[in-house]
GROMACS .gro file of N, CA and C in nm:
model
  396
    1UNK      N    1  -1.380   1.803  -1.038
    1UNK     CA    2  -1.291   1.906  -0.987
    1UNK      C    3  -1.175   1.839  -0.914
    2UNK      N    4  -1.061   1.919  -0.963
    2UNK     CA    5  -0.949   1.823  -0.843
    2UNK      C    6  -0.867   1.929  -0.816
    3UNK      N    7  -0.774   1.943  -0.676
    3UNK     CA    8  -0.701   2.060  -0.661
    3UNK      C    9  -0.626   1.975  -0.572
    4UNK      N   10  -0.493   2.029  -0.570
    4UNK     CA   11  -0.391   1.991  -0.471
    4UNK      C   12  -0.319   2.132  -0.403
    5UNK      N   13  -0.299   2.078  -0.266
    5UNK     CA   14  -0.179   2.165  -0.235
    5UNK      C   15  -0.065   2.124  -0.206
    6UNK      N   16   0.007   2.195  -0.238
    6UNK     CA   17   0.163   2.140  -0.257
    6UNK      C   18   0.228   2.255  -0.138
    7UNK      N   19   0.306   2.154   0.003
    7UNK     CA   20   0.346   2.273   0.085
    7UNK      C   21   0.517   2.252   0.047
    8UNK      N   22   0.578   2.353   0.070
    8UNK     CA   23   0.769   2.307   0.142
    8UNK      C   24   0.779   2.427   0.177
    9UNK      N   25   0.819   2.438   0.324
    9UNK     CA   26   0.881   2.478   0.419
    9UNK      C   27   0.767   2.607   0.427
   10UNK      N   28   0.812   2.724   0.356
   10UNK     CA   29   0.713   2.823   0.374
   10UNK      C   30   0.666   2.866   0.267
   11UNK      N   31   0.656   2.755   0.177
   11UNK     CA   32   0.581   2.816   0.002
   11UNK      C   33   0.455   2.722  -0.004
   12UNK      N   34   0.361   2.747  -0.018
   12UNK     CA   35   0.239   2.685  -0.085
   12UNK      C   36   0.192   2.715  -0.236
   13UNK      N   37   0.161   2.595  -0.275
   13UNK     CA   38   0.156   2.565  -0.422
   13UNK      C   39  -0.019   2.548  -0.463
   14UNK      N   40  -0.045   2.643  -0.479
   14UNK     CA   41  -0.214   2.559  -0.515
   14UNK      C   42  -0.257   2.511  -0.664
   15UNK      N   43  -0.275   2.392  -0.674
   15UNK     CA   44  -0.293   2.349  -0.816
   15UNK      C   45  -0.434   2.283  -0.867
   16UNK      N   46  -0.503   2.279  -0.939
   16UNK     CA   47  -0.608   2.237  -1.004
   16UNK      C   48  -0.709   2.292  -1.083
   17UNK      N   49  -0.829   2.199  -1.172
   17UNK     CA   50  -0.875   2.268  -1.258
   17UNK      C   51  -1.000   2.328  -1.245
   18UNK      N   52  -1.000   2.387  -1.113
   18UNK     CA   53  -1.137   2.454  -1.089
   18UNK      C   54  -1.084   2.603  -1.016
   19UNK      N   55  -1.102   2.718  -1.098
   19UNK     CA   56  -1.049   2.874  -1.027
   19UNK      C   57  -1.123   2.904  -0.912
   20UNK      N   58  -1.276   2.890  -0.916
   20UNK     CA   59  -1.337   2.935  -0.831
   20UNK      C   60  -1.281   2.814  -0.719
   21UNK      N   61  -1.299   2.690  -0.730
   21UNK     CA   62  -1.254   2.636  -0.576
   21UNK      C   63  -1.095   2.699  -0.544
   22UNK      N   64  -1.017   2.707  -0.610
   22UNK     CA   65  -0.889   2.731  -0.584
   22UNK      C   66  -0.888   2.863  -0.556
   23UNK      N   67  -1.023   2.936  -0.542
   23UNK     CA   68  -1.016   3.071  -0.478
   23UNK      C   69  -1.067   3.066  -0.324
   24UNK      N   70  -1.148   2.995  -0.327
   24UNK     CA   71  -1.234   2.953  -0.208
   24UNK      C   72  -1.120   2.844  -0.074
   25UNK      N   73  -1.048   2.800  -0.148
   25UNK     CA   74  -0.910   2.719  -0.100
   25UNK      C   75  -0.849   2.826  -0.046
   26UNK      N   76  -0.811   2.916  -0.147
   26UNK     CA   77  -0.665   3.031  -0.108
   26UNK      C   78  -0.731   3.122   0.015
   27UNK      N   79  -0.914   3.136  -0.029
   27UNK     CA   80  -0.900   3.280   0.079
   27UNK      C   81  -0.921   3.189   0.216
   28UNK      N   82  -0.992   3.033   0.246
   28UNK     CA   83  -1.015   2.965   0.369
   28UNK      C   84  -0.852   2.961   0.414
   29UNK      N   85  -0.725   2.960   0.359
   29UNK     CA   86  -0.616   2.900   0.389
   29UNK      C   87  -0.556   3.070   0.465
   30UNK      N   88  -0.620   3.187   0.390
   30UNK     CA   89  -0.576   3.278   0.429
   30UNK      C   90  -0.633   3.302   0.609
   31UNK      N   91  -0.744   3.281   0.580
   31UNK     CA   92  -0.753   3.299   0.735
   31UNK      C   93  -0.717   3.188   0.808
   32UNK      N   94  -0.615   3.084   0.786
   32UNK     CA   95  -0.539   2.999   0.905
   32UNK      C   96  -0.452   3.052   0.901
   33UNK      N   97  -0.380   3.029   0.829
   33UNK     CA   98  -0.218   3.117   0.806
   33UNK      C   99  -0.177   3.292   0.736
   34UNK      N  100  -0.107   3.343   0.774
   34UNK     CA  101  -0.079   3.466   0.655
   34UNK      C  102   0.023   3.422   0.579
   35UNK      N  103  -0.066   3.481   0.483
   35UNK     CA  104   0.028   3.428   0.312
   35UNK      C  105   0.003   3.531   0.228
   36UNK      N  106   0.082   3.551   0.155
   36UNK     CA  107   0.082   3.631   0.026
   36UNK      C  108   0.029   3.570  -0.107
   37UNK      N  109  -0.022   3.641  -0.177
   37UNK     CA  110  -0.047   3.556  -0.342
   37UNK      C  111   0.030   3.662  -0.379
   38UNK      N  112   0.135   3.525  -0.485
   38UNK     CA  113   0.237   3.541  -0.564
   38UNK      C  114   0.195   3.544  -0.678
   39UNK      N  115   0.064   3.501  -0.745
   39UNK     CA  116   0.023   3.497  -0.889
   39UNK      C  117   0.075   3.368  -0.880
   40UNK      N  118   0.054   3.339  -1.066
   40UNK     CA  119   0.076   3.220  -1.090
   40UNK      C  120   0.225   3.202  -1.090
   41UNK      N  121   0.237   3.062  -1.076
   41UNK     CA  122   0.388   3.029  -1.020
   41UNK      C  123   0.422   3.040  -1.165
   42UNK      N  124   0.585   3.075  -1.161
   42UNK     CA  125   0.656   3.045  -1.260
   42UNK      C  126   0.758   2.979  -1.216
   43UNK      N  127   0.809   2.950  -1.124
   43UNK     CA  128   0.926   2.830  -1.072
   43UNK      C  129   0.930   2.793  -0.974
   44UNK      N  130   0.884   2.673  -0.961
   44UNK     CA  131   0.937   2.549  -0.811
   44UNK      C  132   0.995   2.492  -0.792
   45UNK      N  133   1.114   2.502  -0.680
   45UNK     CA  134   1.184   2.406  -0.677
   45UNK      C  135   1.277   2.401  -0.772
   46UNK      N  136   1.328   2.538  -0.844
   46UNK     CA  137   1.412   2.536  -0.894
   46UNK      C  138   1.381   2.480  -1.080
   47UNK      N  139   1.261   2.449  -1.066
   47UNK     CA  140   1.153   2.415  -1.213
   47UNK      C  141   1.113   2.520  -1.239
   48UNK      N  142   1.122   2.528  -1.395
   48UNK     CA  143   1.053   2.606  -1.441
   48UNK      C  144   0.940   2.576  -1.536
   49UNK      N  145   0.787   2.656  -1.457
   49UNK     CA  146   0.681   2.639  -1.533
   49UNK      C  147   0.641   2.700  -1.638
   50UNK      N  148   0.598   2.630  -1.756
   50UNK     CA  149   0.577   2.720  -1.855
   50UNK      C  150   0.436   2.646  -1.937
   51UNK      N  151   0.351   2.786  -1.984
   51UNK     CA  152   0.212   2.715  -2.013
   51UNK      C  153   0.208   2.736  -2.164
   52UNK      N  154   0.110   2.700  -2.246
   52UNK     CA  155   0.075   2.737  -2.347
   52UNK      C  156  -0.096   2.732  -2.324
   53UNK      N  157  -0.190   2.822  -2.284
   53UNK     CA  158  -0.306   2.807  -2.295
   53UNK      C  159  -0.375   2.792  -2.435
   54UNK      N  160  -0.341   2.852  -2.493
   54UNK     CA  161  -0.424   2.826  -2.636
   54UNK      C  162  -0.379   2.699  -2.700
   55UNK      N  163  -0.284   2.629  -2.628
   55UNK     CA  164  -0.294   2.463  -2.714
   55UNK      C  165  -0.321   2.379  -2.595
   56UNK      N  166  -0.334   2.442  -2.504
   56UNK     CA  167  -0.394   2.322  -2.381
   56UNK      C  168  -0.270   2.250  -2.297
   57UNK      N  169  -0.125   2.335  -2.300
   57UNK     CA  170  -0.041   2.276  -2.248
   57UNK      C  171   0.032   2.309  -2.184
   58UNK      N  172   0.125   2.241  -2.059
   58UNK     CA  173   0.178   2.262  -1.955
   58UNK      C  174   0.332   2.166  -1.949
   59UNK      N  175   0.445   2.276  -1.925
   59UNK     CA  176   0.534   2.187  -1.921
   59UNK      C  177   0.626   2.251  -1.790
   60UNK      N  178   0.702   2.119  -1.832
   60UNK     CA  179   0.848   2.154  -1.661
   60UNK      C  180   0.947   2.181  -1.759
   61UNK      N  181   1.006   2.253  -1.695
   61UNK     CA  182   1.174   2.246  -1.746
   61UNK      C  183   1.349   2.305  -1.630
   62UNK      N  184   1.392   2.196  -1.640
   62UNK     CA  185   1.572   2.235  -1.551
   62UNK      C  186   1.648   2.310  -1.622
   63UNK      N  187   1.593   2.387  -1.706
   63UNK     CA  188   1.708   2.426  -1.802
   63UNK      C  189   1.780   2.562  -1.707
   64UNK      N  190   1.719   2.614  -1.649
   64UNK     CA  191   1.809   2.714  -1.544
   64UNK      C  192   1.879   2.626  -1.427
   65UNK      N  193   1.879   2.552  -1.398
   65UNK     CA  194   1.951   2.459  -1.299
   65UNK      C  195   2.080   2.426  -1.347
   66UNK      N  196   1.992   2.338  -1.536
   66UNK     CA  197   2.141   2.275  -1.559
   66UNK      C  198   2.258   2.413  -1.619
   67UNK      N  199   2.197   2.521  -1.704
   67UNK     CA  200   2.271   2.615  -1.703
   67UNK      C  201   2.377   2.666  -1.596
   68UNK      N  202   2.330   2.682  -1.472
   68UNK     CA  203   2.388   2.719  -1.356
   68UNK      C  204   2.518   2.588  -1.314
   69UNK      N  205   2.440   2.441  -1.365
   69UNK     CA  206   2.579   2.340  -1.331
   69UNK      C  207   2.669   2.359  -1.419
   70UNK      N  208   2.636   2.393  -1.555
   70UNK     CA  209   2.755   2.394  -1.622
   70UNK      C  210   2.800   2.538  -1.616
   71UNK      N  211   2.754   2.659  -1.565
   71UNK     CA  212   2.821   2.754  -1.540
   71UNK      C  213   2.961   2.725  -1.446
   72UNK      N  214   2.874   2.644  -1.331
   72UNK     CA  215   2.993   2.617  -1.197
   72UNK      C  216   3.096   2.506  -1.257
   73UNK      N  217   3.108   2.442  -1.333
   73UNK     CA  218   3.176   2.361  -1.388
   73UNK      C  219   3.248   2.427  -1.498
   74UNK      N  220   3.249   2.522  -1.558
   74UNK     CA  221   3.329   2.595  -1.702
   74UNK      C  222   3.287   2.566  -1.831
   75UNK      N  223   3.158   2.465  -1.807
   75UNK     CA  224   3.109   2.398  -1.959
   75UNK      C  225   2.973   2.454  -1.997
   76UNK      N  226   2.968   2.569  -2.012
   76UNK     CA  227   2.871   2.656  -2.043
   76UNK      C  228   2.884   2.649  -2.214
   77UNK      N  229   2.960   2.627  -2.248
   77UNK     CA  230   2.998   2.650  -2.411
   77UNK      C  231   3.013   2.489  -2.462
   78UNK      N  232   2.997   2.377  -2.406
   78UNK     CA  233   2.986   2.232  -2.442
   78UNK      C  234   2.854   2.244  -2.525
   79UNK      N  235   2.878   2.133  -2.613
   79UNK     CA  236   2.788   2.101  -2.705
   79UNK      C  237   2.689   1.993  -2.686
   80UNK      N  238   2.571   2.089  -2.700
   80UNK     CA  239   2.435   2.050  -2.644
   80UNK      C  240   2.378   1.880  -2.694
   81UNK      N  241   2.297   1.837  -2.608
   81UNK     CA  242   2.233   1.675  -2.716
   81UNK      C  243   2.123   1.740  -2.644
   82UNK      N  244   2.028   1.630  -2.678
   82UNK     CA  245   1.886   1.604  -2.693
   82UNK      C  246   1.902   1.450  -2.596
   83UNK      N  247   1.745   1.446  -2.555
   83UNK     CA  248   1.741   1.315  -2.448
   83UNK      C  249   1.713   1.216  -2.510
   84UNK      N  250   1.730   1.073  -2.484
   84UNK     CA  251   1.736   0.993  -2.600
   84UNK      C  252   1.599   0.939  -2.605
   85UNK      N  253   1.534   1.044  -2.646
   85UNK     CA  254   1.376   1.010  -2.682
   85UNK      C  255   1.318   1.092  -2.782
   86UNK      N  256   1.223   0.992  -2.843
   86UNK     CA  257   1.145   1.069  -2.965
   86UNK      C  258   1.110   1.241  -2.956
   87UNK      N  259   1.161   1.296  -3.022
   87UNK     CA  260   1.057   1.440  -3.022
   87UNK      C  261   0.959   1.451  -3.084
   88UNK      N  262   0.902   1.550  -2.990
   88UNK     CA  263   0.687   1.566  -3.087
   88UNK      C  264   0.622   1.408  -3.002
   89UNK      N  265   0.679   1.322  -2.942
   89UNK     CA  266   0.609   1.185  -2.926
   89UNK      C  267   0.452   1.223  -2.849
   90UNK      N  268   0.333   1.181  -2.882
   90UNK     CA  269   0.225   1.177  -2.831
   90UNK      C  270   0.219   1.101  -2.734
   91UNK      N  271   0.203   1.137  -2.583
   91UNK     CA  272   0.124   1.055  -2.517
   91UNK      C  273   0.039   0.998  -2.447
   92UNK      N  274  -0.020   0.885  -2.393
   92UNK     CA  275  -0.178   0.896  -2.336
   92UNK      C  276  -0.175   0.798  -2.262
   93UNK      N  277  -0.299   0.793  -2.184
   93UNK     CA  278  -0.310   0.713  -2.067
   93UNK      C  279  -0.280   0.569  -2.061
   94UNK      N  280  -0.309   0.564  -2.198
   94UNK     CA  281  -0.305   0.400  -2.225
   94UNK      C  282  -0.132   0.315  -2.199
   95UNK      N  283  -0.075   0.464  -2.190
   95UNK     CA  284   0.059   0.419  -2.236
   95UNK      C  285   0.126   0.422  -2.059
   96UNK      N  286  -0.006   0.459  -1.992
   96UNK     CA  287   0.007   0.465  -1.795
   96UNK      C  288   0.073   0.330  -1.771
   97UNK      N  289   0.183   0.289  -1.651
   97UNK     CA  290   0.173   0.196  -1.632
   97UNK      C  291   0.065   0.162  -1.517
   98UNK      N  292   0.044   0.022  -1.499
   98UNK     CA  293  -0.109  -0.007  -1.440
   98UNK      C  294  -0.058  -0.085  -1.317
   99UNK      N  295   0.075  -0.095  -1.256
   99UNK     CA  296   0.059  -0.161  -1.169
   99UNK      C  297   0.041  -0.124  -0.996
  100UNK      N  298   0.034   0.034  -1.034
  100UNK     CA  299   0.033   0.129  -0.899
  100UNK      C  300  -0.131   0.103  -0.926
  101UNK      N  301  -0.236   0.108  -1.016
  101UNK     CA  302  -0.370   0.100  -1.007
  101UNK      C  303  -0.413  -0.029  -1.010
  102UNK      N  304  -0.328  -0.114  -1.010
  102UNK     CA  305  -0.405  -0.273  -0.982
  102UNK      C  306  -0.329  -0.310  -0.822
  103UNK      N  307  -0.263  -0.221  -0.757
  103UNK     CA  308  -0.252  -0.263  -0.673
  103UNK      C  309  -0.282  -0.146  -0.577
  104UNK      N  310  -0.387  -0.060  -0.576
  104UNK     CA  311  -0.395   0.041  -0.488
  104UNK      C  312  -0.446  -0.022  -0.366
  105UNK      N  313  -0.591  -0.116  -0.383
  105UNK     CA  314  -0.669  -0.200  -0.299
  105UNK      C  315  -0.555  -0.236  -0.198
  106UNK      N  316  -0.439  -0.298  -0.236
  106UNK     CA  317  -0.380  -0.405  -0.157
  106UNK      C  318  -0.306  -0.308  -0.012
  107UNK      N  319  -0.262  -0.398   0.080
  107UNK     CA  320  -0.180  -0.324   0.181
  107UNK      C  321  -0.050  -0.433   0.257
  108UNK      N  322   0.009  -0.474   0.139
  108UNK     CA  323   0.110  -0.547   0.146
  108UNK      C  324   0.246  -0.484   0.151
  109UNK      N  325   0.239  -0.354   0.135
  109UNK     CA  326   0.376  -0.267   0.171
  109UNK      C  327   0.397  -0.155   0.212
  110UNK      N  328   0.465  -0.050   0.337
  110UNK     CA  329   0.394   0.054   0.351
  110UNK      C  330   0.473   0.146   0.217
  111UNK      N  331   0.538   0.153   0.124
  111UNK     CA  332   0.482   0.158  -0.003
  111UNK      C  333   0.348   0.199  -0.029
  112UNK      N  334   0.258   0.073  -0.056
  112UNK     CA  335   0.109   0.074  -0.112
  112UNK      C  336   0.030   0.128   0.024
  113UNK      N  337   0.066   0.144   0.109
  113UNK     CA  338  -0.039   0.197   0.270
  113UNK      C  339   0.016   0.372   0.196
  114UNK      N  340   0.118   0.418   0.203
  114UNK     CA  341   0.151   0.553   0.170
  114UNK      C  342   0.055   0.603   0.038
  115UNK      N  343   0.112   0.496  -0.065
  115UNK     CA  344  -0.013   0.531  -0.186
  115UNK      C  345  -0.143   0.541  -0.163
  116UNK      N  346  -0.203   0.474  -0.073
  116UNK     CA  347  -0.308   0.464  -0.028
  116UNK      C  348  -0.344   0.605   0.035
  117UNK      N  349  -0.273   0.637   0.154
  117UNK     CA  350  -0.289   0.778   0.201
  117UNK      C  351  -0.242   0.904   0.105
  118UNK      N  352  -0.199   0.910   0.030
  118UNK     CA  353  -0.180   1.006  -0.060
  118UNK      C  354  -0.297   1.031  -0.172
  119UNK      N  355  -0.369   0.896  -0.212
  119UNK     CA  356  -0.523   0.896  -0.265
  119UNK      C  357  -0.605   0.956  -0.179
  120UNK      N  358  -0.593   0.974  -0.097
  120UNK     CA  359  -0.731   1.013   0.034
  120UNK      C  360  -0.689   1.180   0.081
  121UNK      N  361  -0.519   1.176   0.070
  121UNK     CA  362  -0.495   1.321   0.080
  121UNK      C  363  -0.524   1.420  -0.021
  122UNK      N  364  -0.550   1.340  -0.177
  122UNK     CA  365  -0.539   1.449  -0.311
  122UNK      C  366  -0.706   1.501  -0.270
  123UNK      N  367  -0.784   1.425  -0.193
  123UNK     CA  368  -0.891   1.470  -0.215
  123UNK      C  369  -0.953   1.583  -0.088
  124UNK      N  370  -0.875   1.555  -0.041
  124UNK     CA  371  -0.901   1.667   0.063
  124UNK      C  372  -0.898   1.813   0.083
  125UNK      N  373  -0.878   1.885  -0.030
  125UNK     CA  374  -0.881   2.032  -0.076
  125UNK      C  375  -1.037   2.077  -0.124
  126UNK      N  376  -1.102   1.881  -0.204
  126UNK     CA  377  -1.233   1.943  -0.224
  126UNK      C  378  -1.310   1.974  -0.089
  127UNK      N  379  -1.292   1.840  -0.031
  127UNK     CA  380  -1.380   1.872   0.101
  127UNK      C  381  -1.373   2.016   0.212
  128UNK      N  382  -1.252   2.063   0.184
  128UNK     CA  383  -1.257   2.183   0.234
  128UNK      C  384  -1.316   2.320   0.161
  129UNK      N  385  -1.287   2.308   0.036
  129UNK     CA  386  -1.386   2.409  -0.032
  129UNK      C  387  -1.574   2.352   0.016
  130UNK      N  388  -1.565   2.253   0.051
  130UNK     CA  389  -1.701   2.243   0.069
  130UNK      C  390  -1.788   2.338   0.207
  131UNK      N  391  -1.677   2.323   0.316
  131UNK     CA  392  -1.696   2.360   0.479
  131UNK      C  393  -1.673   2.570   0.414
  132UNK      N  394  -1.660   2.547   0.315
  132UNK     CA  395  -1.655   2.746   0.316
  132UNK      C  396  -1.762   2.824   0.320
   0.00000   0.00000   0.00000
């Protein structure tokens, strides 16, 4: 099970692949703070989320951001490209780079001390579904 929360300013983000903990998360969080459930997010941060459940997939997209820059700029009608990368490309872990995981152990930069505390923070949503 893994869940994160994601805070800025006065929005909370709850993410991961277990519903029932991420219910048990939302209602313990409700009685610290008052919050509303918004349903599932459809834009953060100016991202837009978009799912496909029946193929197992999840994507980001700026395309309302960059629309809006080229609105404010007059180039709403410029002719579109593509990013200079394969389309359809498959990819997988293997293709991870490995040097943030061969160097998590170490504490030679606070860099790698931050990485370090951010490993110890992702896990701290389980331990609180646990105290419910």
């Amino acid at each position: 099970m893994v869940a994160y929360i994601v805070l800025y300013v006065d929005d909370i983000l709850l993410i991961g692949n277990d519903f029932k903990m991420l219910g048990q998360i939302r209602a313990w969080l409700s009685t610290q703070v008052s919050m509303k459930d918004m349903g599932e997010a459809s834009y953060i941060f100016g991202i837009k989320i978009y799912r496909d459940r029946s193929r197992r997939m999840l994507g980001l997209t700026q395309s309302s951001y960059i629309e809006k820059v080229l609105k404010r700029f007059k180039m709403e009608n410029s002719k579109r490209g593509f990013l200079p990368m394969m389309h359809e490309i498959k990819l997988s872990k293997k293709q991870s780079p490995r040097l943030m995981r061969s160097l998590r152990g170490g504490r030679t930069s606070p860099m790698l001390q931050s990485w370090e505390v951010f490993n110890k923070l992702s896990s701290v949503p389980c331990s609180i579904s646990r105290t419910l």
